[in-house]
Coordinates of C-alpha atoms in Angstrom, one line a residue:
X128 CA -0.5 0.2 -0.1
X129 CA 2.0 3.2 -1.2
X130 CA 0.2 7.2 0.0
X131 CA 1.1 9.9 -1.8
X132 CA 4.2 11.9 -0.1
X133 CA 3.0 14.2 2.1
X134 CA 2.5 18.0 1.9
X135 CA 3.1 20.4 4.3
X136 CA -0.2 22.2 5.1
X137 CA 0.5 25.9 5.7
X138 CA -1.4 28.1 7.6
X139 CA -2.6 31.7 6.7
X140 CA -2.7 34.5 9.1
X141 CA -3.9 37.0 6.2
X142 CA -7.3 36.4 5.9
X143 CA -8.7 35.9 2.6
X144 CA -10.4 38.2 0.6
X145 CA -13.4 35.5 0.4
X146 CA -17.0 36.6 -0.9
X147 CA -18.9 38.0 2.0
X148 CA -22.2 36.1 0.9
X149 CA -19.5 32.7 0.9
X150 CA -18.9 33.2 4.5
X151 CA -22.2 34.3 5.5
X152 CA -23.5 31.0 4.2
X153 CA -21.2 29.6 6.1
X154 CA -23.0 31.2 9.2
X155 CA -26.0 30.3 8.2
X156 CA -26.0 26.7 10.1
X157 CA -25.2 28.9 13.2
X158 CA -27.9 30.9 13.1
X159 CA -30.6 28.7 12.7
X160 CA -29.5 25.3 14.0
X161 CA -31.0 22.3 12.1
X162 CA -31.6 19.9 14.6
X163 CA -32.9 21.9 17.5
X164 CA -36.4 22.6 18.0
X165 CA -36.4 24.5 21.1
X166 CA -33.5 27.0 19.4
X167 CA -35.9 27.5 16.4
X168 CA -39.3 28.1 18.4
X169 CA -36.9 30.5 20.2
X170 CA -36.0 32.5 16.8
X171 CA -40.2 32.2 15.8
X172 CA -41.3 34.1 18.9
X173 CA -38.2 36.7 18.7
X174 CA -39.3 37.1 15.3
X175 CA -43.2 38.2 16.1
X176 CA -42.0 40.2 19.2
X177 CA -40.1 42.2 16.3
X178 CA -43.1 43.1 14.2
X179 CA -44.4 43.9 17.3
X180 CA -41.7 46.2 17.7
X181 CA -41.8 47.5 14.7
X182 CA -45.8 48.3 14.4
X183 CA -45.6 50.2 17.7
X184 CA -42.8 52.5 16.5
X185 CA -44.3 53.6 13.3
X186 CA -47.2 54.4 15.3
X187 CA -45.7 56.7 17.6
X188 CA -46.0 59.4 15.3
X189 CA -49.2 59.1 14.4
X190 CA -50.1 60.0 18.0
X191 CA -47.4 62.8 17.9
X192 CA -49.4 64.5 15.0
X193 CA -52.9 64.2 16.4
X194 CA -52.3 65.6 19.8
X195 CA -50.5 68.6 17.7
X196 CA -52.8 68.9 15.5
X197 CA -55.1 68.8 19.0
X198 CA -53.4 71.7 20.6
X199 CA -53.5 74.0 17.2
X200 CA -57.0 73.2 16.5
X201 CA -59.3 76.0 15.3
X202 CA -61.4 77.6 18.2
X203 CA -58.8 76.4 20.9
X204 CA -56.5 73.6 21.5
X205 CA -58.6 70.3 22.7
X206 CA -56.2 69.6 25.7
X207 CA -58.3 66.5 27.5
X208 CA -57.9 65.2 23.7
X209 CA -54.0 66.1 23.2
X210 CA -53.5 65.1 26.3
X211 CA -54.9 61.7 26.4
X212 CA -53.2 61.4 22.9
X213 CA -49.7 62.0 24.7
X214 CA -50.8 59.3 26.8
X215 CA -51.0 56.8 23.9
X216 CA -47.9 58.4 22.6
X217 CA -45.6 57.3 25.6
X218 CA -47.7 54.0 25.8
X219 CA -47.0 53.0 22.4
X220 CA -43.4 54.1 23.1
X221 CA -43.1 52.4 26.1
X222 CA -44.9 48.8 24.3
X223 CA -42.7 49.0 21.6
X224 CA -39.2 48.6 24.5
X225 CA -41.3 46.6 25.9
X226 CA -41.3 44.1 22.6
X227 CA -37.8 44.9 21.9
X228 CA -36.1 43.9 25.2
X229 CA -38.9 40.5 25.6
X230 CA -37.2 39.2 22.4
X231 CA -33.8 40.5 22.8
X232 CA -34.4 38.2 26.0
X233 CA -36.1 35.4 24.4
X234 CA -33.2 35.4 21.9
X235 CA -30.4 35.8 23.6
X236 CA -30.0 32.0 24.1
X237 CA -29.4 31.6 20.2
X238 CA -26.4 33.6 19.9
X239 CA -25.0 32.1 22.9
X240 CA -25.8 28.8 21.4
X241 CA -24.1 30.1 18.5
X242 CA -21.0 31.0 19.6
X243 CA -20.8 27.9 21.6
X244 CA -21.0 25.5 17.8
X245 CA -18.6 27.6 16.2
X246 CA -15.5 28.0 18.9
X247 CA -16.4 23.9 19.4
X248 CA -16.0 22.9 16.1
X249 CA -12.8 25.0 15.5
X250 CA -11.4 23.6 18.2
X251 CA -12.3 20.5 17.2
X252 CA -11.1 20.8 13.9
X253 CA -7.6 21.7 15.5
X254 CA -7.3 19.8 16.9
X255 CA -7.6 16.5 14.3
X256 CA -5.7 18.4 12.5
X257 CA -2.0 16.7 11.8
X258 CA 1.1 17.1 14.1
X259 CA 2.8 18.7 11.3
X260 CA 0.1 21.7 11.3
X261 CA 0.5 22.7 15.0
X262 CA 4.3 22.1 14.6
X263 CA 4.2 25.1 11.8
X264 CA 1.6 27.0 13.8
X265 CA 1.8 30.4 15.7
X266 CA 0.1 29.7 19.2
X267 CA -0.6 33.9 19.7
X268 CA -1.6 34.4 16.2
X269 CA -3.7 31.5 16.3
X270 CA -5.4 32.6 19.5
X271 CA -5.9 36.0 18.7
X272 CA -7.6 35.5 15.5
X273 CA -9.8 32.9 17.1
X274 CA -10.5 35.5 19.8
X275 CA -11.8 38.1 17.3
X276 CA -13.6 35.4 15.1
X277 CA -15.6 34.8 18.1
X278 CA -16.3 37.5 19.7
X279 CA -18.1 38.9 16.3
X280 CA -20.4 35.7 16.2
X281 CA -22.9 37.6 18.3
X282 CA -22.5 40.7 16.7
X283 CA -23.2 39.3 12.9
X284 CA -26.3 36.9 14.5
X285 CA -27.5 40.4 16.2
X286 CA -27.4 42.3 13.1
X287 CA -28.4 39.9 10.7
X288 CA -31.4 38.8 12.6
X289 CA -33.2 41.8 14.4
X290 CA -31.7 45.1 12.8
X291 CA -30.8 44.6 8.8
X292 CA -34.3 43.3 7.9
X293 CA -35.9 45.0 10.4
X294 CA -34.5 48.0 9.1
X295 CA -35.9 47.2 5.8
X296 CA -38.6 46.7 6.6
X297 CA -39.9 49.8 8.2
X298 CA -38.2 51.9 5.2
X299 CA -40.3 50.3 3.0
X300 CA -43.4 51.3 5.7
X301 CA -42.1 54.9 6.2
X302 CA -42.0 55.3 2.5
X303 CA -45.8 53.9 1.5
X304 CA -47.0 56.0 4.9
X305 CA -45.3 59.2 2.6
X306 CA -46.6 58.5 -0.5
X307 CA -50.4 58.3 0.7
X308 CA -49.9 61.1 2.5
X309 CA -47.7 63.4 1.0
X310 CA -47.2 62.3 -2.5
X311 CA -44.5 61.1 -5.0
X312 CA -42.0 63.8 -4.5
X313 CA -41.4 63.5 -0.3
X314 CA -40.8 59.2 -1.5
X315 CA -38.3 60.3 -4.1
X316 CA -36.7 62.5 -1.8
X317 CA -36.7 59.6 0.8
X318 CA -35.4 56.8 -1.3
X319 CA -32.6 58.9 -3.1
X320 CA -31.1 60.3 0.0
X321 CA -31.3 56.4 1.6
X322 CA -30.1 54.9 -1.6
X323 CA -27.4 57.2 -1.9
X324 CA -27.2 56.7 1.7
X325 CA -26.3 53.1 0.8
X326 CA -24.3 53.2 -1.6
X327 CA -21.8 55.7 -0.2
X328 CA -21.7 53.8 2.9
X329 CA -20.9 49.9 0.5
X330 CA -18.4 52.2 -1.8
X331 CA -16.2 53.7 1.6
X332 CA -16.9 51.1 3.4
X333 CA -14.9 48.6 1.3
X334 CA -12.4 51.0 1.3
X335 CA -11.9 50.6 4.7
X336 CA -12.2 46.8 4.7
X337 CA -9.0 46.9 3.1
X338 CA -7.2 49.4 5.5
X339 CA -9.2 47.1 8.6
X340 CA -7.5 44.3 7.4
X341 CA -4.3 45.2 7.1
X342 CA -4.8 46.4 10.8
X343 CA -6.3 42.5 11.9
X344 CA -2.9 41.0 9.9
X345 CA -0.3 44.0 11.8
X346 CA -2.4 43.1 15.0
X347 CA -2.2 39.3 14.6
X348 CA 1.1 39.3 13.9
X349 CA 1.9 41.7 16.7
X350 CA 0.4 39.2 19.1
X351 CA 1.7 36.1 17.9
X352 CA 5.5 38.4 18.3
X353 CA 4.9 38.8 22.4
X354 CA 3.2 35.4 22.8
X355 CA 6.4 34.0 21.3
X356 CA 8.6 36.2 23.3
X357 CA 6.8 35.3 26.3
X358 CA 6.5 31.4 25.8
X359 CA 10.7 31.2 25.2
X360 CA 10.9 33.9 28.5
X361 CA 13.8 31.4 29.3
X362 CA 15.6 31.9 26.3
X363 CA 15.2 35.4 26.2
X364 CA 16.6 35.9 29.8
X365 CA 19.4 33.2 28.7
X366 CA 20.9 35.8 26.0
X367 CA 20.0 38.6 26.8
X368 CA 18.0 39.6 24.5
X369 CA 15.0 41.1 25.9
X370 CA 16.0 44.5 24.7
X371 CA 16.3 43.4 21.0
X372 CA 12.4 41.1 22.1
X373 CA 11.3 44.9 22.9
X374 CA 12.4 46.2 19.6
X375 CA 10.9 43.6 18.0
X376 CA 7.6 43.8 19.7
X377 CA 7.9 48.0 19.2
X378 CA 8.3 47.5 15.6
X379 CA 5.1 44.9 15.4
X380 CA 3.1 47.6 17.3
X381 CA 4.2 50.6 15.4
X382 CA 3.2 48.6 12.1
X383 CA -0.2 48.3 14.2
X384 CA -0.2 51.3 15.1
X385 CA 0.3 52.7 11.2
X386 CA -2.1 50.4 10.5
X387 CA -5.3 51.3 13.2
X388 CA -4.2 55.1 12.7
X389 CA -5.4 55.0 9.0
X390 CA -8.7 52.8 9.6
X391 CA -10.1 54.5 12.3
X392 CA -9.3 57.6 10.3
X393 CA -11.1 56.6 7.8
X394 CA -14.0 56.5 10.0
X395 CA -14.4 60.1 9.7
X396 CA -15.0 60.9 5.9
X397 CA -17.7 58.5 6.1
X398 CA -19.7 60.3 9.4
X399 CA -19.4 63.5 7.0
X400 CA -21.1 61.9 4.3
X401 CA -23.9 60.5 5.8
X402 CA -24.7 63.3 7.9
X403 CA -24.7 65.7 4.5
X404 CA -27.2 62.6 3.2
X405 CA -29.2 62.5 6.1
X406 CA -29.2 66.6 6.2
X407 CA -30.3 66.8 2.8
X408 CA -33.2 64.3 2.8
X409 CA -34.4 66.1 5.9
X410 CA -34.3 69.4 4.2
X411 CA -35.7 68.1 1.4
X412 CA -38.5 66.8 3.0
X413 CA -39.5 68.8 5.4
X414 CA -39.5 71.6 2.5
X415 CA -42.1 69.8 0.2
X416 CA -44.4 69.5 3.4
X417 CA -43.8 73.6 4.9
X418 CA -45.3 74.1 1.0
X419 CA -48.0 72.1 1.5
X420 CA -49.1 73.1 4.4
X421 CA -48.6 76.7 3.0
X422 CA -51.1 75.5 0.3
X423 CA -54.1 74.4 2.9
X424 CA -53.3 70.3 2.0
X425 CA -51.3 69.9 5.7
X426 CA -51.1 70.2 8.9
X427 CA -48.7 72.0 11.8
X428 CA -49.3 67.9 13.0
X429 CA -47.8 66.6 9.1
X430 CA -44.9 68.7 9.5
X431 CA -45.0 67.4 12.8
X432 CA -45.7 63.4 11.8
X433 CA -42.5 64.3 8.9
X434 CA -40.0 65.3 11.0
X435 CA -40.6 62.7 14.1
X436 CA -41.1 59.7 11.2
X437 CA -37.8 61.0 9.3
X438 CA -35.9 61.0 12.6
X439 CA -36.7 57.6 13.8
X440 CA -36.3 56.0 10.1
X441 CA -32.5 58.1 10.5
X442 CA -31.6 56.7 13.5
X443 CA -32.3 52.4 12.3
X444 CA -30.5 54.1 9.4
X445 CA -27.2 55.3 11.1
X446 CA -27.4 52.4 13.4
X447 CA -27.8 50.5 9.4
X448 CA -24.6 52.1 8.5
X449 CA -22.2 51.4 11.5
X450 CA -24.1 48.2 10.9
X451 CA -23.2 47.2 7.6
X452 CA -19.5 48.7 8.3
X453 CA -19.5 46.3 11.6
X454 CA -20.8 44.1 9.9
X455 CA -17.5 43.9 7.3
X456 CA -15.6 44.3 10.1
X457 CA -17.2 40.4 11.7
X458 CA -16.6 39.2 8.4
X459 CA -13.1 39.5 7.6
X460 CA -12.3 38.8 11.7
X461 CA -14.3 35.9 10.7
X462 CA -12.6 34.6 7.0
X463 CA -9.6 33.3 9.4
X464 CA -11.0 31.1 11.1
X465 CA -13.3 29.9 8.3
X466 CA -10.1 29.6 6.9
X467 CA -9.3 27.1 10.1
X468 CA -12.4 25.0 9.6
X469 CA -11.5 25.0 5.6
X470 CA -8.0 23.5 6.2
X471 CA -8.0 19.6 5.0
X472 CA -7.1 17.1 7.9
X473 CA -3.4 15.4 6.6
X474 CA -4.3 12.2 8.4
X475 CA -8.3 10.8 8.7
X476 CA -10.0 8.0 9.1
X477 CA -11.1 5.3 6.5
X478 CA -15.2 5.6 6.0
X479 CA -15.9 2.7 7.5
X480 CA -12.7 2.6 10.3
X481 CA -13.1 -0.1 13.1
X482 CA -11.8 0.0 16.4
X483 CA -8.5 -1.4 16.8
X484 CA -8.6 -5.0 18.0
X485 CA -5.5 -5.7 20.8
X486 CA -5.1 -9.0 21.4
X487 CA -1.3 -9.3 22.1
X488 CA 0.1 -6.1 20.3
X489 CA 2.4 -7.5 18.1
X490 CA 3.9 -4.7 16.0
X491 CA 5.1 -4.8 12.8
X492 CA 6.0 -2.3 10.6
X493 CA 7.1 -3.7 7.3
X494 CA 9.4 -1.9 4.9
X495 CA 8.2 1.5 5.7
X496 CA 9.6 5.2 4.2
X497 CA 8.9 8.5 5.9
X498 CA 9.6 11.4 5.0
X499 CA 8.6 14.9 6.7
X500 CA 8.4 16.6 2.8
X501 CA 9.5 15.0 -0.1
X502 CA 12.9 16.6 -0.7
X503 CA 14.4 14.0 2.6
X504 CA 13.3 11.2 3.2
X505 CA 13.9 10.2 6.9
X506 CA 13.3 6.6 7.0
X507 CA 15.0 4.0 4.8
X508 CA 12.2 0.9 4.3
X509 CA 12.7 0.0 7.7
X510 CA 11.9 -3.7 9.3
X511 CA 11.0 -5.4 12.6
X512 CA 9.1 -6.4 15.0
X513 CA 7.7 -6.3 18.2
X514 CA 5.8 -9.7 19.8
X515 CA 3.1 -9.2 22.3
X516 CA 4.6 -8.4 25.8
X517 CA 8.4 -8.1 23.9
X518 CA 10.2 -5.0 24.5
X519 CA 12.2 -4.0 21.8
X520 CA 14.6 -1.1 22.0
X521 CA 15.7 1.6 19.1
X522 CA 19.3 3.1 19.2
X523 CA 21.2 5.8 17.3
X524 CA 22.4 9.0 17.0
X525 CA 20.3 12.6 17.6
X526 CA 18.3 12.6 13.9
X527 CA 18.6 9.1 12.7
X528 CA 14.8 8.6 12.8
X529 CA 14.3 7.8 16.5
X530 CA 11.6 9.4 17.5
X531 CA 10.2 9.6 14.1
X532 CA 8.6 5.3 14.8
X533 CA 7.4 6.3 18.0
X534 CA 5.0 9.2 15.9
X535 CA 4.1 6.8 13.2
X536 CA 3.2 3.8 15.6
X537 CA 1.0 6.9 16.4
X538 CA -0.2 7.6 13.1
X539 CA 0.3 11.3 13.8
X540 CA 1.3 11.3 10.3
X541 CA 0.9 9.0 7.3
X542 CA 3.6 6.7 6.1
X543 CA 4.5 7.5 2.3
X544 CA 4.8 3.7 1.8
X545 CA 5.1 0.2 3.5
X546 CA 2.5 -1.7 6.1
X547 CA 2.7 -1.2 9.7
X548 CA 0.3 -3.6 11.6
X549 CA -0.5 -4.1 15.1
X550 CA -1.9 -7.9 16.1
X551 CA -2.0 -7.9 11.9
X552 CA -4.5 -5.1 11.7
X553 CA -2.4 -2.2 9.3
X554 CA -2.7 0.9 11.4
X555 CA -4.7 3.2 8.3
X556 CA -8.1 0.3 8.8
X557 CA -8.2 1.8 12.0
X558 CA -10.3 4.7 14.5
X559 CA -6.9 6.6 15.4
X560 CA -8.7 7.3 18.1
X561 CA -8.9 3.0 19.4
X562 CA -4.8 2.7 18.2
X563 CA -4.8 5.7 20.2
X564 CA -6.1 4.9 23.4
X565 CA -4.0 1.2 23.1
X566 CA -0.7 3.0 23.1
X567 CA 1.2 5.0 26.7
X568 CA 4.0 7.1 25.8
X569 CA 6.5 8.9 27.8
X570 CA 8.1 11.8 26.1
X571 CA 11.5 13.5 25.9
X572 CA 10.1 16.5 25.9
X573 CA 7.0 16.8 28.9
X574 CA 4.9 19.7 28.4
X575 CA 2.5 19.8 31.4
X576 CA -0.9 21.8 32.1
X577 CA -0.8 24.9 33.5
X578 CA -3.1 22.9 36.9
X579 CA -2.2 20.7 39.8
X580 CA -0.3 17.4 39.6
X581 CA -3.4 15.4 40.8
X582 CA -5.1 16.8 37.1
X583 CA -1.7 16.2 35.2
X584 CA -1.0 12.9 36.4
X585 CA -5.1 12.4 36.3
X586 CA -4.6 13.3 32.6
X587 CA -4.1 9.5 31.9
X588 CA -7.0 8.0 33.1
X589 CA -10.0 11.1 33.2
X590 CA -11.9 10.1 35.9
X591 CA -9.3 8.1 37.6
X592 CA -10.0 8.0 41.8
X593 CA -7.5 9.7 44.2
X594 CA -6.3 6.4 45.4
X595 CA -5.6 5.4 41.4
X596 CA -3.6 8.5 40.9
X597 CA -1.3 8.1 44.5
X598 CA -0.9 5.2 43.1
X599 CA 0.6 6.1 40.0
X600 CA 2.8 8.6 41.7
X601 CA 4.1 5.9 43.9
X602 CA 5.1 3.4 41.2
X603 CA 7.1 6.6 39.5
X604 CA 8.5 7.2 42.7
X605 CA 7.5 11.0 43.0
X606 CA 4.3 11.0 45.8
X607 CA 7.1 11.2 48.6
X608 CA 8.0 14.5 46.6
X609 CA 4.5 15.7 46.1
X610 CA 3.7 15.3 49.7
X611 CA 6.6 17.2 50.8
X612 CA 5.0 20.7 48.6
X613 CA 3.3 22.9 50.9
X614 CA -0.1 21.9 48.9
X615 CA 0.5 18.6 48.0
X616 CA -1.6 17.3 44.9
X617 CA -3.5 20.6 44.4
X618 CA 0.4 21.9 43.8
X619 CA 0.2 24.0 40.4
X620 CA 2.8 23.2 37.7
X621 CA 2.7 26.5 36.1
X622 CA 2.8 27.4 32.3
X623 CA 4.1 24.1 30.9
X624 CA 5.3 22.7 33.9
X625 CA 8.0 25.1 34.6
X626 CA 8.0 25.2 38.4
X627 CA 8.9 21.5 38.4
X628 CA 12.3 20.1 37.6
X629 CA 13.4 18.4 34.1
X630 CA 12.7 15.2 36.1
X631 CA 9.9 15.9 38.0
X632 CA 8.4 16.8 34.9
X633 CA 9.3 13.5 33.3
X634 CA 8.1 11.5 36.6
X635 CA 4.8 13.2 36.3
X636 CA 4.4 11.8 33.2
X637 CA 5.6 8.4 34.1
X638 CA 2.8 8.5 36.4
X639 CA 0.1 10.0 34.0
X640 CA 1.0 7.2 31.2
X641 CA 1.5 4.1 34.0
X642 CA -2.3 5.2 35.1
X643 CA -3.2 4.9 31.8
X644 CA -2.3 1.4 31.7
X645 CA -2.2 1.1 28.0
X646 CA -1.6 -2.4 26.6
X647 CA 1.6 -0.9 24.2
X648 CA 4.0 1.3 26.3
X649 CA 6.5 3.7 24.1
X650 CA 9.7 5.0 26.2
X651 CA 11.2 8.1 24.5
X652 CA 13.9 8.9 26.3
X653 CA 11.4 9.0 29.1
X654 CA 14.5 9.2 32.0
X655 CA 16.9 12.0 29.8
X656 CA 16.3 14.7 32.1
X657 CA 17.0 12.4 35.4
X658 CA 20.3 12.0 37.2
X659 CA 22.0 8.6 37.4
X660 CA 20.3 7.6 40.9
X661 CA 17.0 9.0 40.0
X662 CA 16.9 7.3 36.6
X663 CA 18.2 3.5 38.5
X664 CA 15.1 4.2 40.8
X665 CA 12.5 5.3 38.6
X666 CA 13.7 2.5 35.6
X667 CA 12.6 -0.4 38.2
X668 CA 9.7 1.0 38.3
X669 CA 9.5 1.3 34.3
X670 CA 10.9 -2.8 34.2
X671 CA 7.9 -3.0 36.0
X672 CA 5.2 -0.8 33.9
X673 CA 6.7 -2.7 30.7
X674 CA 6.2 -6.2 32.2
X675 CA 3.1 -8.2 30.3
X676 CA 3.1 -5.2 28.0
X677 CA 4.4 -4.9 24.0
X678 CA 7.4 -1.8 24.9
X679 CA 8.8 0.6 22.9
X680 CA 11.9 1.7 24.0
X681 CA 13.8 4.8 22.4
X682 CA 17.1 5.8 24.0
X683 CA 20.3 7.6 23.6
X684 CA 21.4 6.2 27.2
X685 CA 22.4 2.3 26.6
X686 CA 22.0 1.4 30.3
X687 CA 18.7 1.8 30.1
X688 CA 18.4 -0.7 27.1
X689 CA 20.4 -3.5 28.5
X690 CA 17.6 -5.6 29.4
X691 CA 15.7 -5.3 26.4
X692 CA 14.4 -8.7 24.2
X693 CA 16.0 -7.0 21.3
X694 CA 18.4 -3.9 20.2
X695 CA 17.9 -2.1 16.8
X696 CA 20.7 0.4 16.0
X697 CA 19.3 3.4 14.2
X698 CA 21.2 5.1 11.7
X699 CA 20.4 7.7 8.7
X700 CA 17.3 6.3 9.1
X701 CA 18.0 2.5 7.9
X702 CA 18.9 -0.2 10.4
X703 CA 22.6 -0.4 10.7
X704 CA 22.3 -3.4 13.4
X705 CA 20.0 -5.7 15.8
X706 CA 20.7 -8.1 18.5
X707 CA 20.2 -8.5 21.9
X708 CA 23.4 -6.5 24.1
X709 CA 25.3 -9.1 24.5
X710 CA 25.4 -10.1 20.4
X711 CA 26.1 -6.8 19.8
X712 CA 28.7 -6.2 21.8
X713 CA 30.2 -8.9 20.7
X714 CA 30.2 -7.9 16.9
X715 CA 32.1 -4.8 18.3
X716 CA 30.2 -2.7 15.9
X717 CA 28.0 0.5 16.0
X718 CA 26.6 -0.1 19.5
X719 CA 29.9 -1.4 20.7
X720 CA 31.4 1.4 20.1
X721 CA 28.7 3.3 21.6
X722 CA 28.6 1.5 24.9
X723 CA 32.5 2.1 25.1
X724 CA 31.7 5.6 24.2
X725 CA 29.0 6.0 27.3
X726 CA 31.1 4.0 29.7
X727 CA 34.0 5.9 29.2
X728 CA 31.7 9.1 29.8
X729 CA 29.8 7.8 33.5
X730 CA 33.4 6.9 34.7
X731 CA 34.3 10.7 34.3
X732 CA 30.9 12.0 35.9
X733 CA 31.4 9.3 38.5
X734 CA 34.6 11.3 39.3
X735 CA 33.7 14.6 38.5
X736 CA 32.0 14.9 42.4
X737 CA 35.3 13.9 44.1
X738 CA 37.2 16.5 42.5
X739 CA 34.7 18.9 43.1
X740 CA 35.0 18.3 46.6
X741 CA 38.5 18.2 46.8
X742 CA 38.3 21.5 45.3
X743 CA 36.0 22.8 47.6
X744 CA 37.9 21.8 50.3
X745 CA 41.2 23.6 49.3
X746 CA 39.1 26.8 48.8
X747 CA 37.8 26.4 52.4
X748 CA 41.1 25.8 54.2
X749 CA 42.5 28.2 56.1
X750 CA 44.7 31.0 54.1
X751 CA 48.4 31.8 55.7
X752 CA 48.4 35.0 57.6
X753 CA 50.4 37.5 55.3

């Protein structure tokens, strides 16, 4: 079975200039949840309340007109009638507010559910992407883009459902009222002004969207620069490069400052143009009604009606302009999130893939060829077997491909050609979840969650009891150390576990894997961060953990693999030698040379403390008086 050479997926942090309608259509399923009748009912109720709110808003100016006409009626003002109409005016305005705020209360869960749904989809998809993607991403830029996109969802929902549609309906209703009461001229001025307003807003906002996209891109890069620097805090300190990092971040912020200034300054031009068109509409319509009043075909109440209704129209019209700008900006922010959802999954389950059936956990690599990129092959036709319950050690120099084998077994990547099987089942034919459930690993570079020690050990099997967690910690030789801490198992380990030493982190990782209790165990330089004494203590625990399990040991220290059933010596992606520890020493080949070199290093290291003590003693000896 041959797979195509892997390609490297790229993550573009600059939002693509995709169609606005394409993004809105992608957003549709979150707005109208397919299988949730309760939320659909909420949307329908909210829509009815929205119509009632708009209807009462349109009635408000008529009460104002009638009250004005009553106060200016020939023969003296009808005070009682006017007061009653003013009361009706106030009551209708209150009813409109009740309908509007009740609508918002009914709809709020729909908006929050949409935010939750899209955020979960993005989060789930990110975890489904390959290790290659996550090794190449920038955490800061990614988190910032997701934050902005998620924040835009609620605004997009509210604007699309309760502002754009209702505003259009209100504008049509106003035009009909004006046409019936004041003639086509007033309607023409209103429609012309509104049309010009919308076209002007759209054109200027399109121009501003480019400035906004540039600003978002520079904001993302500035945030990524800051997060990357903070994640590498120790490296910055090691090389005394705080000022260098400051200059880098300041440069990114300066570029963002320039882009943000251009974007915000362009808003002034938009507002001035909108104000001019609004004032022009007010002047034209009220002037025509004033002329009609002079001819006796309109009353003072009609002037008040037009004024009040235009002011009510201008308010949503102004909001419509702001909404349009926000939607355009929201679309820019959401483009990146949808781009993440479009990111192809490199490693996928086959249709109808079944869970792996573990009988004895017999592992077999058959002529496996693998490359992270086509130009550089890492493994060249590797073949080996690990019988059920046996231990295989893989040793060799750095870059030989040792850790790559564990990543392939976990199926973080698909191989270029060949076959990997567990109990005769090709790992590409079973589900990734079941495969990884059957494998436990103690990695070379242990990264812990910024949570308690209890949580990090319990992560090996969520739901494990405190007694099970403590038992795993005892077997990993870390239980006593945990109890010596002021907060015990509730001690928070810090970002990536940096509050613990390398050896302590590795023992937590060992405890976590022991708690998982998998049939296949991978020890990838599991004791690399430990001193010789602690290594000997933990090696006993690891040997016990490996009992009755199929175990793969990837090691640089040969002292940790002498008891392995078989040892592979890997060099340049090929098997240079294989056999037991004794057999390989007899061959006097690559393994024997590595063993001799490490024995010399161990002897030299063992003599260093004595020399240091002697030196300290000479420094501590009293000096002769001068």
